[in-house]
């Protein structure tokens, strides 16, 4: 059961990340250390491999 909870937590983190980068200005993302390259790479990964 712990494994299922861990997988679900990872999916939620991916969902939250997608929401964050789609609703925030690129200046704010740069301020927290998320370059456009990092964002693009993270968005290209399938949700099950986050």
PDB file of N, CA, C and O in Angstrom:
ATOM      1  N   UNK A   1       0.808  -1.192   0.000  1.00  0.00           N
ATOM      2  CA  UNK A   1       0.000   0.000   0.000  1.00  0.00           C
ATOM      3  C   UNK A   1       0.860   1.269   0.000  1.00  0.00           C
ATOM      4  O   UNK A   1       0.469   2.269  -0.547  1.00  0.00           O
ATOM      5  N   UNK A   2       2.043   1.192   0.639  1.00  0.00           N
ATOM      6  CA  UNK A   2       2.924   2.354   0.650  1.00  0.00           C
ATOM      7  C   UNK A   2       3.366   2.717  -0.757  1.00  0.00           C
ATOM      8  O   UNK A   2       3.524   3.892  -1.078  1.00  0.00           O
ATOM      9  N   UNK A   3       3.605   1.718  -1.583  1.00  0.00           N
ATOM     10  CA  UNK A   3       4.037   1.973  -2.952  1.00  0.00           C
ATOM     11  C   UNK A   3       2.962   2.723  -3.729  1.00  0.00           C
ATOM     12  O   UNK A   3       3.260   3.668  -4.458  1.00  0.00           O
ATOM     13  N   UNK A   4       1.715   2.324  -3.574  1.00  0.00           N
ATOM     14  CA  UNK A   4       0.612   3.005  -4.264  1.00  0.00           C
ATOM     15  C   UNK A   4       0.511   4.453  -3.801  1.00  0.00           C
ATOM     16  O   UNK A   4       0.303   5.363  -4.616  1.00  0.00           O
ATOM     17  N   UNK A   5       0.673   4.675  -2.513  1.00  0.00           N
ATOM     18  CA  UNK A   5       0.614   6.040  -1.988  1.00  0.00           C
ATOM     19  C   UNK A   5       1.774   6.869  -2.528  1.00  0.00           C
ATOM     20  O   UNK A   5       1.606   8.051  -2.842  1.00  0.00           O
ATOM     21  N   UNK A   6       2.931   6.247  -2.648  1.00  0.00           N
ATOM     22  CA  UNK A   6       4.101   6.948  -3.175  1.00  0.00           C
ATOM     23  C   UNK A   6       3.901   7.321  -4.646  1.00  0.00           C
ATOM     24  O   UNK A   6       4.256   8.430  -5.062  1.00  0.00           O
ATOM     25  N   UNK A   7       3.342   6.406  -5.405  1.00  0.00           N
ATOM     26  CA  UNK A   7       3.074   6.681  -6.826  1.00  0.00           C
ATOM     27  C   UNK A   7       2.065   7.816  -6.962  1.00  0.00           C
ATOM     28  O   UNK A   7       2.243   8.740  -7.755  1.00  0.00           O
ATOM     29  N   UNK A   8       1.016   7.741  -6.170  1.00  0.00           N
ATOM     30  CA  UNK A   8      -0.007   8.784  -6.218  1.00  0.00           C
ATOM     31  C   UNK A   8       0.590  10.143  -5.841  1.00  0.00           C
ATOM     32  O   UNK A   8       0.283  11.160  -6.458  1.00  0.00           O
ATOM     33  N   UNK A   9       1.446  10.159  -4.853  1.00  0.00           N
ATOM     34  CA  UNK A   9       2.094  11.403  -4.433  1.00  0.00           C
ATOM     35  C   UNK A   9       2.925  11.977  -5.582  1.00  0.00           C
ATOM     36  O   UNK A   9       2.914  13.186  -5.819  1.00  0.00           O
ATOM     37  N   UNK A  10       3.642  11.120  -6.303  1.00  0.00           N
ATOM     38  CA  UNK A  10       4.424  11.577  -7.448  1.00  0.00           C
ATOM     39  C   UNK A  10       3.548  12.174  -8.533  1.00  0.00           C
ATOM     40  O   UNK A  10       3.888  13.197  -9.134  1.00  0.00           O
ATOM     41  N   UNK A  11       2.412  11.544  -8.791  1.00  0.00           N
ATOM     42  CA  UNK A  11       1.479  12.075  -9.795  1.00  0.00           C
ATOM     43  C   UNK A  11       0.941  13.431  -9.380  1.00  0.00           C
ATOM     44  O   UNK A  11       0.797  14.334 -10.194  1.00  0.00           O
ATOM     45  N   UNK A  12       0.633  13.574  -8.094  1.00  0.00           N
ATOM     46  CA  UNK A  12       0.154  14.861  -7.599  1.00  0.00           C
ATOM     47  C   UNK A  12       1.222  15.926  -7.723  1.00  0.00           C
ATOM     48  O   UNK A  12       0.935  17.076  -8.064  1.00  0.00           O
ATOM     49  N   UNK A  13       2.471  15.576  -7.455  1.00  0.00           N
ATOM     50  CA  UNK A  13       3.571  16.532  -7.595  1.00  0.00           C
ATOM     51  C   UNK A  13       3.690  16.988  -9.040  1.00  0.00           C
ATOM     52  O   UNK A  13       3.911  18.173  -9.317  1.00  0.00           O
ATOM     53  N   UNK A  14       3.565  16.056  -9.979  1.00  0.00           N
ATOM     54  CA  UNK A  14       3.634  16.396 -11.404  1.00  0.00           C
ATOM     55  C   UNK A  14       2.480  17.326 -11.772  1.00  0.00           C
ATOM     56  O   UNK A  14       2.673  18.333 -12.447  1.00  0.00           O
ATOM     57  N   UNK A  15       1.281  17.011 -11.302  1.00  0.00           N
ATOM     58  CA  UNK A  15       0.114  17.850 -11.588  1.00  0.00           C
ATOM     59  C   UNK A  15       0.315  19.248 -11.020  1.00  0.00           C
ATOM     60  O   UNK A  15       0.046  20.251 -11.693  1.00  0.00           O
ATOM     61  N   UNK A  16       0.811  19.338  -9.805  1.00  0.00           N
ATOM     62  CA  UNK A  16       1.039  20.632  -9.174  1.00  0.00           C
ATOM     63  C   UNK A  16       2.111  21.427  -9.916  1.00  0.00           C
ATOM     64  O   UNK A  16       1.991  22.642 -10.069  1.00  0.00           O
ATOM     65  N   UNK A  17       3.155  20.736 -10.392  1.00  0.00           N
ATOM     66  CA  UNK A  17       4.213  21.403 -11.150  1.00  0.00           C
ATOM     67  C   UNK A  17       3.648  21.973 -12.453  1.00  0.00           C
ATOM     68  O   UNK A  17       3.935  23.120 -12.813  1.00  0.00           O
ATOM     69  N   UNK A  18       2.846  21.185 -13.152  1.00  0.00           N
ATOM     70  CA  UNK A  18       2.252  21.656 -14.408  1.00  0.00           C
ATOM     71  C   UNK A  18       1.383  22.887 -14.148  1.00  0.00           C
ATOM     72  O   UNK A  18       1.445  23.872 -14.884  1.00  0.00           O
ATOM     73  N   UNK A  19       0.600  22.836 -13.092  1.00  0.00           N
ATOM     74  CA  UNK A  19      -0.242  23.991 -12.752  1.00  0.00           C
ATOM     75  C   UNK A  19       0.624  25.209 -12.444  1.00  0.00           C
ATOM     76  O   UNK A  19       0.320  26.319 -12.881  1.00  0.00           O
ATOM     77  N   UNK A  20       1.693  25.003 -11.707  1.00  0.00           N
ATOM     78  CA  UNK A  20       2.580  26.099 -11.335  1.00  0.00           C
ATOM     79  C   UNK A  20       3.184  26.773 -12.562  1.00  0.00           C
ATOM     80  O   UNK A  20       3.136  27.997 -12.691  1.00  0.00           O
ATOM     81  N   UNK A  21       3.742  25.988 -13.468  1.00  0.00           N
ATOM     82  CA  UNK A  21       4.445  26.597 -14.606  1.00  0.00           C
ATOM     83  C   UNK A  21       3.489  27.159 -15.646  1.00  0.00           C
ATOM     84  O   UNK A  21       3.877  28.029 -16.423  1.00  0.00           O
ATOM     85  N   UNK A  22       2.256  26.695 -15.682  1.00  0.00           N
ATOM     86  CA  UNK A  22       1.314  27.237 -16.661  1.00  0.00           C
ATOM     87  C   UNK A  22       0.602  28.482 -16.159  1.00  0.00           C
ATOM     88  O   UNK A  22       0.045  29.233 -16.963  1.00  0.00           O
ATOM     89  N   UNK A  23       0.625  28.726 -14.853  1.00  0.00           N
ATOM     90  CA  UNK A  23      -0.085  29.885 -14.314  1.00  0.00           C
ATOM     91  C   UNK A  23       0.848  30.994 -13.846  1.00  0.00           C
ATOM     92  O   UNK A  23       0.369  32.047 -13.451  1.00  0.00           O
ATOM     93  N   UNK A  24       2.144  30.769 -13.879  1.00  0.00           N
ATOM     94  CA  UNK A  24       3.088  31.775 -13.386  1.00  0.00           C
ATOM     95  C   UNK A  24       3.859  32.420 -14.535  1.00  0.00           C
ATOM     96  O   UNK A  24       4.067  31.825 -15.580  1.00  0.00           O
ATOM     97  N   UNK A  25       4.296  33.627 -14.288  1.00  0.00           N
ATOM     98  CA  UNK A  25       5.107  34.382 -15.227  1.00  0.00           C
ATOM     99  C   UNK A  25       6.515  33.771 -15.283  1.00  0.00           C
ATOM    100  O   UNK A  25       7.024  33.263 -14.285  1.00  0.00           O
ATOM    101  N   UNK A  26       7.151  33.827 -16.435  1.00  0.00           N
ATOM    102  CA  UNK A  26       8.485  33.246 -16.585  1.00  0.00           C
ATOM    103  C   UNK A  26       9.512  33.926 -15.677  1.00  0.00           C
ATOM    104  O   UNK A  26      10.460  33.295 -15.237  1.00  0.00           O
ATOM    105  N   UNK A  27       9.326  35.208 -15.367  1.00  0.00           N
ATOM    106  CA  UNK A  27      10.236  35.886 -14.435  1.00  0.00           C
ATOM    107  C   UNK A  27      10.189  35.250 -13.058  1.00  0.00           C
ATOM    108  O   UNK A  27      11.215  35.064 -12.414  1.00  0.00           O
ATOM    109  N   UNK A  28       8.994  34.904 -12.612  1.00  0.00           N
ATOM    110  CA  UNK A  28       8.859  34.274 -11.301  1.00  0.00           C
ATOM    111  C   UNK A  28       9.498  32.891 -11.291  1.00  0.00           C
ATOM    112  O   UNK A  28      10.121  32.488 -10.310  1.00  0.00           O
ATOM    113  N   UNK A  29       9.335  32.163 -12.385  1.00  0.00           N
ATOM    114  CA  UNK A  29       9.946  30.834 -12.467  1.00  0.00           C
ATOM    115  C   UNK A  29      11.467  30.937 -12.453  1.00  0.00           C
ATOM    116  O   UNK A  29      12.141  30.124 -11.816  1.00  0.00           O
ATOM    117  N   UNK A  30      12.013  31.942 -13.131  1.00  0.00           N
ATOM    118  CA  UNK A  30      13.462  32.152 -13.099  1.00  0.00           C
ATOM    119  C   UNK A  30      13.936  32.509 -11.700  1.00  0.00           C
ATOM    120  O   UNK A  30      15.016  32.098 -11.286  1.00  0.00           O
ATOM    121  N   UNK A  31      13.128  33.263 -10.974  1.00  0.00           N
ATOM    122  CA  UNK A  31      13.496  33.642  -9.603  1.00  0.00           C
ATOM    123  C   UNK A  31      13.646  32.436  -8.690  1.00  0.00           C
ATOM    124  O   UNK A  31      14.457  32.448  -7.772  1.00  0.00           O
ATOM    125  N   UNK A  32      12.858  31.402  -8.918  1.00  0.00           N
ATOM    126  CA  UNK A  32      12.937  30.208  -8.062  1.00  0.00           C
ATOM    127  C   UNK A  32      13.866  29.155  -8.655  1.00  0.00           C
ATOM    128  O   UNK A  32      13.970  28.055  -8.130  1.00  0.00           O
ATOM    129  N   UNK A  33      14.521  29.490  -9.762  1.00  0.00           N
ATOM    130  CA  UNK A  33      15.530  28.589 -10.318  1.00  0.00           C
ATOM    131  C   UNK A  33      15.029  27.632 -11.376  1.00  0.00           C
ATOM    132  O   UNK A  33      15.690  26.637 -11.661  1.00  0.00           O
ATOM    133  N   UNK A  34      13.882  27.919 -11.959  1.00  0.00           N
ATOM    134  CA  UNK A  34      13.356  27.061 -13.018  1.00  0.00           C
ATOM    135  C   UNK A  34      13.556  27.752 -14.366  1.00  0.00           C
ATOM    136  O   UNK A  34      12.807  28.639 -14.740  1.00  0.00           O
ATOM    137  N   UNK A  35      14.580  27.326 -15.072  1.00  0.00           N
ATOM    138  CA  UNK A  35      14.848  27.895 -16.390  1.00  0.00           C
ATOM    139  C   UNK A  35      13.873  27.296 -17.401  1.00  0.00           C
ATOM    140  O   UNK A  35      13.275  26.253 -17.158  1.00  0.00           O
ATOM    141  N   UNK A  36      13.707  27.945 -18.545  1.00  0.00           N
ATOM    142  CA  UNK A  36      12.817  27.388 -19.573  1.00  0.00           C
ATOM    143  C   UNK A  36      13.225  25.981 -20.006  1.00  0.00           C
ATOM    144  O   UNK A  36      12.371  25.147 -20.322  1.00  0.00           O
ATOM    145  N   UNK A  37      14.526  25.692 -19.999  1.00  0.00           N
ATOM    146  CA  UNK A  37      14.991  24.360 -20.387  1.00  0.00           C
ATOM    147  C   UNK A  37      14.548  23.302 -19.373  1.00  0.00           C
ATOM    148  O   UNK A  37      14.123  22.211 -19.747  1.00  0.00           O
ATOM    149  N   UNK A  38      14.657  23.636 -18.096  1.00  0.00           N
ATOM    150  CA  UNK A  38      14.239  22.710 -17.039  1.00  0.00           C
ATOM    151  C   UNK A  38      12.737  22.469 -17.121  1.00  0.00           C
ATOM    152  O   UNK A  38      12.268  21.328 -17.031  1.00  0.00           O
ATOM    153  N   UNK A  39      11.983  23.533 -17.321  1.00  0.00           N
ATOM    154  CA  UNK A  39      10.527  23.402 -17.416  1.00  0.00           C
ATOM    155  C   UNK A  39      10.151  22.527 -18.602  1.00  0.00           C
ATOM    156  O   UNK A  39       9.328  21.618 -18.487  1.00  0.00           O
ATOM    157  N   UNK A  40      10.762  22.783 -19.760  1.00  0.00           N
ATOM    158  CA  UNK A  40      10.450  21.993 -20.951  1.00  0.00           C
ATOM    159  C   UNK A  40      10.791  20.517 -20.747  1.00  0.00           C
ATOM    160  O   UNK A  40      10.011  19.630 -21.121  1.00  0.00           O
ATOM    161  N   UNK A  41      11.936  20.256 -20.135  1.00  0.00           N
ATOM    162  CA  UNK A  41      12.344  18.872 -19.887  1.00  0.00           C
ATOM    163  C   UNK A  41      11.366  18.174 -18.954  1.00  0.00           C
ATOM    164  O   UNK A  41      10.965  17.034 -19.192  1.00  0.00           O
ATOM    165  N   UNK A  42      10.978  18.852 -17.883  1.00  0.00           N
ATOM    166  CA  UNK A  42      10.061  18.244 -16.910  1.00  0.00           C
ATOM    167  C   UNK A  42       8.684  18.027 -17.510  1.00  0.00           C
ATOM    168  O   UNK A  42       8.013  17.057 -17.186  1.00  0.00           O
ATOM    169  N   UNK A  43       8.239  18.934 -18.385  1.00  0.00           N
ATOM    170  CA  UNK A  43       6.918  18.782 -18.990  1.00  0.00           C
ATOM    171  C   UNK A  43       6.886  17.670 -20.038  1.00  0.00           C
ATOM    172  O   UNK A  43       5.825  17.104 -20.297  1.00  0.00           O
ATOM    173  N   UNK A  44       8.039  17.369 -20.631  1.00  0.00           N
ATOM    174  CA  UNK A  44       8.094  16.311 -21.649  1.00  0.00           C
ATOM    175  C   UNK A  44       8.066  14.909 -21.055  1.00  0.00           C
ATOM    176  O   UNK A  44       7.720  13.973 -21.742  1.00  0.00           O
ATOM    177  N   UNK A  45       8.430  14.784 -19.774  1.00  0.00           N
ATOM    178  CA  UNK A  45       8.451  13.449 -19.173  1.00  0.00           C
ATOM    179  C   UNK A  45       7.024  12.984 -18.914  1.00  0.00           C
ATOM    180  O   UNK A  45       6.169  13.779 -18.506  1.00  0.00           O
ATOM    181  N   UNK A  46       6.732  11.725 -19.168  1.00  0.00           N
ATOM    182  CA  UNK A  46       5.397  11.200 -18.870  1.00  0.00           C
ATOM    183  C   UNK A  46       5.106  11.297 -17.377  1.00  0.00           C
ATOM    184  O   UNK A  46       6.016  11.259 -16.553  1.00  0.00           O
ATOM    185  N   UNK A  47       3.833  11.418 -17.032  1.00  0.00           N
ATOM    186  CA  UNK A  47       3.490  11.632 -15.629  1.00  0.00           C
ATOM    187  C   UNK A  47       3.901  10.466 -14.746  1.00  0.00           C
ATOM    188  O   UNK A  47       4.163  10.638 -13.565  1.00  0.00           O
ATOM    189  N   UNK A  48       4.021   9.276 -15.293  1.00  0.00           N
ATOM    190  CA  UNK A  48       4.390   8.120 -14.466  1.00  0.00           C
ATOM    191  C   UNK A  48       5.902   8.028 -14.247  1.00  0.00           C
ATOM    192  O   UNK A  48       6.368   7.237 -13.466  1.00  0.00           O
ATOM    193  N   UNK A  49       6.691   8.865 -14.925  1.00  0.00           N
ATOM    194  CA  UNK A  49       8.145   8.847 -14.763  1.00  0.00           C
ATOM    195  C   UNK A  49       8.666  10.095 -14.068  1.00  0.00           C
ATOM    196  O   UNK A  49       9.827  10.416 -14.151  1.00  0.00           O
ATOM    197  N   UNK A  50       7.846  10.805 -13.382  1.00  0.00           N
ATOM    198  CA  UNK A  50       8.254  12.058 -12.764  1.00  0.00           C
ATOM    199  C   UNK A  50       9.220  11.846 -11.642  1.00  0.00           C
ATOM    200  O   UNK A  50       9.234  11.035 -10.851  1.00  0.00           O
TER     201      UNK A  50
END
